[in-house]
Amino acid sequence: MLTLQNISLSIEGKEIIKDLSHEFETGKTSLVIGHNGSGKTSLSLAIAGHPRYETSGEIIFDGENISDREPDERAKLGLFLSFQNVPEIPGIGLFEYLRAIYDEYFRYNFPDKKPISPFIFRRMVEKLLPPLHLTPDFLDRDLFVGFSGGEKRRIELLQIALLNPKLIILDEVDSGLDIDALETLKNQIIEWKKENKTILIVSHNINFVKKLDIDSVVVMKSGKIQKTGDANLINEIEEIGLQSF
């Protein structure tokens, strides 16, 4: 369960979200939808603990108030945020990056266990590649350098498979998503729901979200929740448009 209680956000004195409260159910896929500038991306970044935001209110994740937790601590507790624009990072290999983030996760969650060897870790990662339509050679490439939009999204899905988070926030994940990657994402959401994960899809693309298995919808405008409902609200948005909310 993710509970937001009286959340307000601002940047350099400019208010973006004011007194927002909502609960996202465990094991459900929720859509947060709104036009650009509605505050939906700012909300997802604030949940993840982005330092640029001045935040008040409480963020309760899995029964714990994480409002004062650093971003890396929130990640170790099981929160994953997929970024809208994934940067290319030359000089850092994908395998080394995955090993580093997994080691941090492992030390935090299993402090009494010995870290696994690089050889065993690589074998473990390679077993996760086929369902994502990735090949082992990706592991030897620089981090996201020269990757297509669909490949970047698959690497994010690989990170989710590796870290096994409880809460997954996908921010404008349809950006650069090809047909094959979309199908992979749809299948992954089905599997995540079977694993009782909480999923937040942040988007303004109604055609994209219609293809997904959505349980609940939150419509945002000007930093506030305008309307909530079940998946039928997607059809209403398609018929009358977001501007009507």
Tab-separated table of C-alpha atoms in Angstrom:
chain	number	residue	atom	x	y	z
A	1	MET	CA	0.000	0.000	0.000
A	2	LEU	CA	1.186	3.511	-0.856
A	3	THR	CA	-0.596	6.281	1.016
A	4	LEU	CA	-0.122	9.980	0.311
A	5	GLN	CA	-1.373	12.260	3.077
A	6	ASN	CA	-1.701	16.008	2.488
A	7	ILE	CA	1.228	16.131	0.077
A	8	SER	CA	2.349	19.577	-1.091
A	9	LEU	CA	5.310	20.167	-3.418
A	10	SER	CA	7.173	23.279	-4.442
A	11	ILE	CA	10.352	24.240	-6.289
A	12	GLU	CA	12.100	27.491	-5.394
A	13	GLY	CA	8.913	28.764	-3.808
A	14	LYS	CA	6.665	27.821	-6.742
A	15	GLU	CA	3.853	25.522	-5.648
A	16	ILE	CA	3.306	22.504	-7.907
A	17	ILE	CA	1.043	20.252	-5.828
A	18	LYS	CA	-1.142	21.345	-2.921
A	19	ASP	CA	-2.605	19.144	-0.186
A	20	LEU	CA	-2.952	15.957	-2.249
A	21	SER	CA	-4.116	12.757	-0.562
A	22	HIS	CA	-4.656	9.338	-2.130
A	23	GLU	CA	-4.160	5.614	-1.528
A	24	PHE	CA	-2.740	3.210	-4.105
A	25	GLU	CA	-3.694	-0.395	-3.372
A	26	THR	CA	-1.190	-3.214	-3.118
A	27	GLY	CA	-1.309	-5.593	-6.068
A	28	LYS	CA	-3.135	-3.105	-8.285
A	29	THR	CA	-2.110	-1.142	-11.369
A	30	SER	CA	-3.034	2.520	-11.066
A	31	LEU	CA	-2.933	5.103	-13.837
A	32	VAL	CA	-2.039	8.703	-12.996
A	33	ILE	CA	-3.017	10.715	-16.055
A	34	GLY	CA	-3.047	14.400	-16.947
A	35	HIS	CA	-1.759	16.948	-19.426
A	36	ASN	CA	1.862	18.095	-19.332
A	37	GLY	CA	2.244	20.404	-16.354
A	38	SER	CA	-0.505	18.723	-14.341
A	39	GLY	CA	1.962	17.663	-11.636
A	40	LYS	CA	1.894	13.928	-12.294
A	41	THR	CA	5.628	13.568	-12.998
A	42	SER	CA	6.511	15.824	-10.065
A	43	LEU	CA	4.394	13.587	-7.853
A	44	SER	CA	6.211	10.443	-8.985
A	45	LEU	CA	9.611	12.083	-8.439
A	46	ALA	CA	8.585	13.256	-4.975
A	47	ILE	CA	7.469	9.735	-4.034
A	48	ALA	CA	10.932	8.530	-5.053
A	49	GLY	CA	12.546	11.289	-2.950
A	50	HIS	CA	13.970	13.619	-5.606
A	51	PRO	CA	15.923	16.325	-3.719
A	52	ARG	CA	14.824	19.238	-5.927
A	53	TYR	CA	11.369	19.306	-4.329
A	54	GLU	CA	10.377	20.903	-1.057
A	55	THR	CA	7.834	18.423	0.254
A	56	SER	CA	5.360	18.489	3.115
A	57	GLY	CA	2.863	15.848	4.178
A	58	GLU	CA	3.436	12.133	4.620
A	59	ILE	CA	4.359	9.362	2.203
A	60	ILE	CA	3.500	6.009	3.786
A	61	PHE	CA	4.979	3.022	1.967
A	62	ASP	CA	4.400	-0.518	3.176
A	63	GLY	CA	3.314	0.807	6.583
A	64	GLU	CA	6.354	3.067	7.051
A	65	ASN	CA	6.581	6.847	6.780
A	66	ILE	CA	9.362	7.371	4.229
A	67	SER	CA	8.922	11.145	3.891
A	68	ASP	CA	12.357	11.847	5.407
A	69	ARG	CA	14.154	8.936	3.750
A	70	GLU	CA	16.856	9.567	1.149
A	71	PRO	CA	16.199	8.351	-2.436
A	72	ASP	CA	18.638	5.448	-2.132
A	73	GLU	CA	16.996	4.311	1.104
A	74	ARG	CA	13.572	4.361	-0.548
A	75	ALA	CA	14.967	2.262	-3.390
A	76	LYS	CA	16.425	-0.257	-0.945
A	77	LEU	CA	13.025	-0.502	0.755
A	78	GLY	CA	11.540	-1.642	-2.560
A	79	LEU	CA	10.602	1.460	-4.564
A	80	PHE	CA	11.563	1.658	-8.250
A	81	LEU	CA	11.096	4.691	-10.508
A	82	SER	CA	11.489	4.402	-14.275
A	83	PHE	CA	12.744	7.712	-15.642
A	84	GLN	CA	11.109	9.439	-18.581
A	85	ASN	CA	14.453	10.289	-20.211
A	86	VAL	CA	17.226	7.795	-19.553
A	87	PRO	CA	20.704	9.354	-19.993
A	88	GLU	CA	23.572	7.672	-21.818
A	89	ILE	CA	26.617	7.169	-19.569
A	90	PRO	CA	29.831	6.351	-21.470
A	91	GLY	CA	32.593	4.569	-19.581
A	92	ILE	CA	30.329	2.591	-17.264
A	93	GLY	CA	29.384	-0.895	-18.394
A	94	LEU	CA	25.841	-2.156	-17.975
A	95	PHE	CA	27.021	-5.254	-16.115
A	96	GLU	CA	29.089	-3.206	-13.641
A	97	TYR	CA	26.120	-0.896	-13.067
A	98	LEU	CA	23.738	-3.786	-12.417
A	99	ARG	CA	26.261	-5.387	-10.064
A	100	ALA	CA	26.664	-2.125	-8.112
A	101	ILE	CA	22.942	-1.513	-7.589
A	102	TYR	CA	22.328	-5.165	-6.730
A	103	ASP	CA	25.162	-5.193	-4.183
A	104	GLU	CA	23.632	-2.147	-2.453
A	105	TYR	CA	20.222	-3.805	-2.423
A	106	PHE	CA	21.681	-7.106	-1.180
A	107	ARG	CA	23.715	-5.558	1.652
A	108	TYR	CA	20.703	-3.593	2.880
A	109	ASN	CA	18.185	-6.430	2.781
A	110	PHE	CA	20.475	-9.362	3.640
A	111	PRO	CA	23.186	-7.911	5.921
A	112	ASP	CA	24.152	-11.307	7.333
A	113	LYS	CA	24.720	-12.989	3.972
A	114	LYS	CA	27.878	-12.985	1.868
A	115	PRO	CA	27.690	-11.182	-1.511
A	116	ILE	CA	27.546	-13.474	-4.517
A	117	SER	CA	30.533	-13.730	-6.849
A	118	PRO	CA	30.636	-11.811	-10.162
A	119	PHE	CA	30.501	-15.110	-12.062
A	120	ILE	CA	27.360	-16.320	-10.305
A	121	PHE	CA	25.817	-12.859	-10.564
A	122	ARG	CA	26.364	-12.797	-14.323
A	123	ARG	CA	24.746	-16.213	-14.700
A	124	MET	CA	21.815	-14.989	-12.624
A	125	VAL	CA	21.370	-11.884	-14.795
A	126	GLU	CA	21.672	-13.833	-18.046
A	127	LYS	CA	18.749	-16.038	-16.971
A	128	LEU	CA	16.592	-12.904	-16.771
A	129	LEU	CA	17.367	-11.758	-20.325
A	130	PRO	CA	15.310	-14.047	-22.633
A	131	PRO	CA	11.804	-12.982	-21.459
A	132	LEU	CA	12.852	-9.366	-22.082
A	133	HIS	CA	14.192	-10.142	-25.567
A	134	LEU	CA	17.714	-9.150	-24.555
A	135	THR	CA	20.959	-10.965	-25.337
A	136	PRO	CA	24.084	-11.308	-23.132
A	137	ASP	CA	26.112	-8.919	-25.307
A	138	PHE	CA	24.055	-6.029	-23.906
A	139	LEU	CA	25.770	-6.565	-20.557
A	140	ASP	CA	29.148	-5.640	-22.055
A	141	ARG	CA	27.993	-2.346	-23.568
A	142	ASP	CA	28.316	1.098	-22.004
A	143	LEU	CA	25.301	2.129	-19.961
A	144	PHE	CA	22.458	3.021	-22.362
A	145	VAL	CA	24.950	4.283	-24.985
A	146	GLY	CA	23.473	3.748	-28.448
A	147	PHE	CA	20.451	1.938	-27.052
A	148	SER	CA	17.108	2.435	-28.777
A	149	GLY	CA	14.119	3.643	-26.775
A	150	GLY	CA	12.752	0.120	-26.600
A	151	GLU	CA	16.113	-1.288	-25.476
A	152	LYS	CA	16.369	1.299	-22.700
A	153	ARG	CA	12.937	0.306	-21.445
A	154	ARG	CA	13.899	-3.372	-21.516
A	155	ILE	CA	16.977	-2.610	-19.417
A	156	GLU	CA	14.733	-0.896	-16.879
A	157	LEU	CA	12.537	-3.996	-16.860
A	158	LEU	CA	15.706	-6.023	-16.278
A	159	GLN	CA	16.512	-3.868	-13.242
A	160	ILE	CA	13.016	-4.508	-11.893
A	161	ALA	CA	13.431	-8.266	-12.391
A	162	LEU	CA	16.779	-8.104	-10.598
A	163	LEU	CA	15.796	-5.914	-7.632
A	164	ASN	CA	12.253	-7.270	-7.204
A	165	PRO	CA	10.738	-3.995	-5.888
A	166	LYS	CA	7.362	-3.803	-4.152
A	167	LEU	CA	6.362	-0.506	-5.786
A	168	ILE	CA	7.006	0.211	-9.473
A	169	ILE	CA	6.479	3.714	-10.882
A	170	LEU	CA	6.646	3.969	-14.675
A	171	ASP	CA	6.810	7.616	-15.741
A	172	GLU	CA	5.865	8.225	-19.401
A	173	VAL	CA	7.223	4.767	-20.132
A	174	ASP	CA	5.671	4.809	-23.624
A	175	SER	CA	8.293	7.338	-24.743
A	176	GLY	CA	10.383	5.556	-27.378
A	177	LEU	CA	8.558	2.281	-26.839
A	178	ASP	CA	8.356	0.068	-29.928
A	179	ILE	CA	5.625	-2.529	-30.524
A	180	ASP	CA	7.705	-5.440	-29.247
A	181	ALA	CA	8.743	-3.552	-26.110
A	182	LEU	CA	5.108	-2.601	-25.466
A	183	GLU	CA	4.098	-6.253	-25.615
A	184	THR	CA	6.937	-7.124	-23.236
A	185	LEU	CA	5.771	-4.413	-20.839
A	186	LYS	CA	2.175	-5.663	-20.952
A	187	ASN	CA	3.330	-9.174	-20.101
A	188	GLN	CA	5.532	-7.892	-17.289
A	189	ILE	CA	2.639	-5.968	-15.726
A	190	ILE	CA	0.590	-9.174	-15.715
A	191	GLU	CA	3.429	-10.987	-13.922
A	192	TRP	CA	3.957	-8.135	-11.446
A	193	LYS	CA	0.294	-8.207	-10.491
A	194	LYS	CA	0.552	-11.955	-9.855
A	195	GLU	CA	3.437	-11.120	-7.509
A	196	ASN	CA	1.217	-8.584	-5.677
A	197	LYS	CA	3.312	-5.570	-6.649
A	198	THR	CA	1.923	-2.039	-6.596
A	199	ILE	CA	2.240	-0.391	-10.018
A	200	LEU	CA	1.833	3.289	-10.916
A	201	ILE	CA	1.665	4.193	-14.605
A	202	VAL	CA	2.198	7.932	-15.164
A	203	SER	CA	1.110	9.039	-18.641
A	204	HIS	CA	-0.853	11.483	-20.786
A	205	ASN	CA	-1.167	9.048	-23.718
A	206	ILE	CA	-4.667	7.567	-23.718
A	207	ASN	CA	-3.941	5.283	-26.691
A	208	PHE	CA	-1.030	3.735	-24.813
A	209	VAL	CA	-2.791	3.126	-21.491
A	210	LYS	CA	-5.818	1.549	-23.204
A	211	LYS	CA	-3.546	-1.368	-24.070
A	212	LEU	CA	-2.670	-2.016	-20.415
A	213	ASP	CA	-4.503	-3.826	-17.620
A	214	ILE	CA	-5.441	-0.846	-15.423
A	215	ASP	CA	-7.367	-1.193	-12.140
A	216	SER	CA	-7.799	2.420	-11.070
A	217	VAL	CA	-7.392	5.883	-12.569
A	218	VAL	CA	-6.360	9.216	-11.052
A	219	VAL	CA	-6.861	12.331	-13.194
A	220	MET	CA	-4.601	15.262	-12.266
A	221	LYS	CA	-4.827	18.910	-13.263
A	222	SER	CA	-2.926	21.918	-11.926
A	223	GLY	CA	-1.390	19.906	-9.111
A	224	LYS	CA	-4.668	18.503	-7.826
A	225	ILE	CA	-6.675	15.306	-8.229
A	226	GLN	CA	-9.689	16.136	-10.393
A	227	LYS	CA	-11.317	12.721	-10.515
A	228	THR	CA	-10.711	9.087	-9.602
A	229	GLY	CA	-12.344	5.894	-10.808
A	230	ASP	CA	-11.879	2.408	-12.170
A	231	ALA	CA	-10.691	1.465	-15.665
A	232	ASN	CA	-13.977	2.692	-17.166
A	233	LEU	CA	-12.750	6.231	-16.551
A	234	ILE	CA	-10.230	5.692	-19.367
A	235	ASN	CA	-13.109	5.345	-21.837
A	236	GLU	CA	-14.688	8.513	-20.466
A	237	ILE	CA	-11.425	10.406	-20.916
A	238	GLU	CA	-11.167	9.122	-24.484
A	239	GLU	CA	-14.710	10.272	-25.265
A	240	ILE	CA	-14.658	13.775	-23.788
A	241	GLY	CA	-10.921	14.505	-23.512
A	242	LEU	CA	-8.667	15.366	-20.586
A	243	GLN	CA	-9.438	19.056	-20.998
A	244	SER	CA	-12.964	18.386	-19.709
A	245	PHE	CA	-11.712	17.519	-16.233
